[in-house]
Short mmCIF file of C-alpha atoms in Angstrom, two decimals:
data_model
loop_
_atom_site.label_atom_id
_atom_site.label_comp_id
_atom_site.label_asym_id
_atom_site.label_seq_id
_atom_site.Cartn_x
_atom_site.Cartn_y
_atom_site.Cartn_z
CA GLN A 1 18.60 3.37 -2.16
CA VAL A 2 14.79 4.04 -1.83
CA GLN A 3 13.38 5.05 1.48
CA LEU A 4 9.64 4.79 2.12
CA VAL A 5 7.73 6.63 4.70
CA GLU A 6 4.10 5.91 5.53
CA SER A 7 1.41 8.44 7.14
CA GLY A 8 -1.97 8.68 7.64
CA GLY A 9 -2.79 5.91 10.00
CA GLY A 10 -4.86 6.26 13.00
CA LEU A 11 -8.09 5.23 15.00
CA VAL A 12 -11.21 5.17 13.24
CA GLN A 13 -14.82 3.72 13.85
CA ALA A 14 -16.18 1.09 11.63
CA GLY A 15 -17.73 2.58 8.45
CA GLY A 16 -15.19 5.57 8.43
CA SER A 17 -12.25 6.40 6.07
CA LEU A 18 -8.58 6.91 6.37
CA ARG A 19 -6.16 7.83 3.47
CA LEU A 20 -2.84 6.58 4.00
CA SER A 21 0.27 8.12 2.43
CA CYS A 22 3.71 6.46 1.20
CA ALA A 23 6.21 8.93 0.54
CA ALA A 24 9.29 8.00 -1.46
CA SER A 25 12.97 9.42 -1.14
CA GLY A 26 16.43 8.70 -2.37
CA ARG A 27 15.47 7.91 -5.94
CA THR A 28 12.43 8.32 -7.94
CA VAL A 29 9.88 5.47 -7.88
CA ARG A 30 8.20 6.84 -11.03
CA TYR A 31 8.78 3.12 -12.74
CA TYR A 32 8.42 1.06 -9.83
CA THR A 33 5.31 -0.95 -8.97
CA MET A 34 4.23 -0.06 -5.47
CA GLY A 35 2.29 -1.89 -3.19
CA TRP A 36 0.53 -1.79 0.10
CA PHE A 37 0.73 -4.90 2.62
CA ARG A 38 -0.86 -5.27 5.97
CA GLN A 39 -0.18 -7.43 9.03
CA ALA A 40 -2.73 -7.73 11.73
CA PRO A 41 -1.60 -8.96 15.45
CA GLY A 42 -0.79 -12.75 15.40
CA LYS A 43 -1.18 -12.91 11.57
CA GLU A 44 0.96 -13.15 8.59
CA ARG A 45 1.37 -10.17 6.76
CA GLU A 46 -0.78 -10.02 3.40
CA PHE A 47 -1.12 -8.41 0.30
CA VAL A 48 -3.64 -5.52 0.13
CA SER A 49 -3.23 -3.74 -3.18
CA ALA A 50 -0.73 -2.61 -5.92
CA ILE A 51 -0.36 -0.25 -8.66
CA ILE A 52 2.02 -0.32 -11.90
CA TRP A 53 4.06 2.75 -12.60
CA SER A 54 1.92 4.21 -14.88
CA GLY A 55 -1.14 3.81 -12.65
CA GLY A 56 -2.83 1.91 -15.55
CA ILE A 57 -3.33 -1.40 -13.86
CA THR A 58 -4.05 -1.86 -10.07
CA HIS A 59 -5.01 -5.01 -8.07
CA TYR A 60 -6.65 -5.40 -4.74
CA ALA A 61 -6.98 -8.24 -2.46
CA ASP A 62 -10.61 -9.55 -2.34
CA SER A 63 -11.14 -8.71 1.43
CA VAL A 64 -10.81 -4.95 0.23
CA LYS A 65 -12.01 -4.72 -3.17
CA GLY A 66 -14.73 -2.09 -3.64
CA ARG A 67 -13.51 -0.30 -0.62
CA PHE A 68 -10.03 0.62 -0.79
CA THR A 69 -8.46 2.61 -3.82
CA ILE A 70 -5.00 2.69 -4.72
CA SER A 71 -3.39 5.78 -6.29
CA ARG A 72 -0.14 7.49 -7.23
CA ASP A 73 1.37 10.77 -8.00
CA ASN A 74 4.57 10.47 -9.55
CA ALA A 75 5.51 13.87 -9.68
CA LYS A 76 5.28 13.82 -5.97
CA ASN A 77 7.08 10.43 -5.57
CA THR A 78 3.84 9.40 -3.41
CA VAL A 79 1.50 6.49 -3.26
CA TYR A 80 -1.88 6.38 -1.79
CA LEU A 81 -4.38 4.10 -0.31
CA GLN A 82 -8.02 5.65 0.26
CA MET A 83 -9.53 3.17 2.74
CA ASN A 84 -13.46 3.43 3.07
CA SER A 85 -16.19 1.64 4.62
CA LEU A 86 -13.45 0.41 7.30
CA LYS A 87 -14.15 -2.70 9.29
CA PRO A 88 -12.69 -4.00 12.49
CA GLU A 89 -10.80 -6.85 10.42
CA ASP A 90 -9.00 -4.17 8.82
CA THR A 91 -7.04 -3.35 11.90
CA ALA A 92 -3.30 -3.76 11.19
CA VAL A 93 0.01 -2.18 10.45
CA TYR A 94 -0.06 -1.13 6.86
CA THR A 95 3.44 -1.12 5.01
CA CYS A 96 4.02 0.14 1.77
CA ALA A 97 6.64 -1.32 -0.64
CA ALA A 98 8.59 -0.77 -3.80
CA ASP A 99 9.23 -3.31 -6.77
CA SER A 100 11.95 -2.07 -9.09
CA ASP A 101 10.66 -4.38 -12.01
CA THR A 102 8.91 -1.86 -14.02
CA GLY A 103 5.50 -3.21 -15.36
CA ILE A 104 5.19 -6.39 -13.31
CA LEU A 105 2.41 -6.18 -10.61
CA ARG A 106 3.25 -8.83 -7.81
CA THR A 107 1.19 -9.61 -5.18
CA THR A 108 3.65 -11.62 -2.98
CA GLN A 109 6.26 -10.02 -0.86
CA SER A 110 9.25 -11.41 -2.10
CA GLY A 111 9.32 -9.46 -5.48
CA TYR A 112 9.58 -6.01 -3.49
CA ASP A 113 12.98 -4.40 -3.07
CA TYR A 114 12.23 -1.61 -0.56
CA TRP A 115 9.74 -1.53 2.61
CA GLY A 116 8.67 1.33 4.67
CA GLN A 117 8.18 1.12 8.55
CA GLY A 118 4.28 0.82 8.40
CA THR A 119 1.61 2.62 10.07
CA GLN A 120 -1.12 1.77 12.25
CA VAL A 121 -4.63 1.51 11.48
CA THR A 122 -6.96 0.55 14.24
CA VAL A 123 -10.61 0.11 13.58
CA SER A 124 -13.14 0.22 16.54
CA SER A 125 -16.49 -1.50 16.47
#
């Protein structure tokens, strides 16, 4: 089993930055694809970004491309999401997820095996 715990959320003004962390425990996620999803109030959960095990391939939703950067530190079993130029529409609960299929980068929720509890990000205008 893999446990995922997110941190780093909070309240920030538009244009500001936050860095989310997702720490994995229970087993190494070194060879897992890691993803970030978000769910705004009244909306479906949506894909934000993902990174394969080596960090060599990343993918972003169009809505965050150029503003968010995903990275990982396999030695620390941790994935990060650096969020810059935040907008009020980025307000959501951000959740990280782990996909045990090595080398596969999915943007759909169904492919991910483990999920964290989420961290709230609120961007004020």
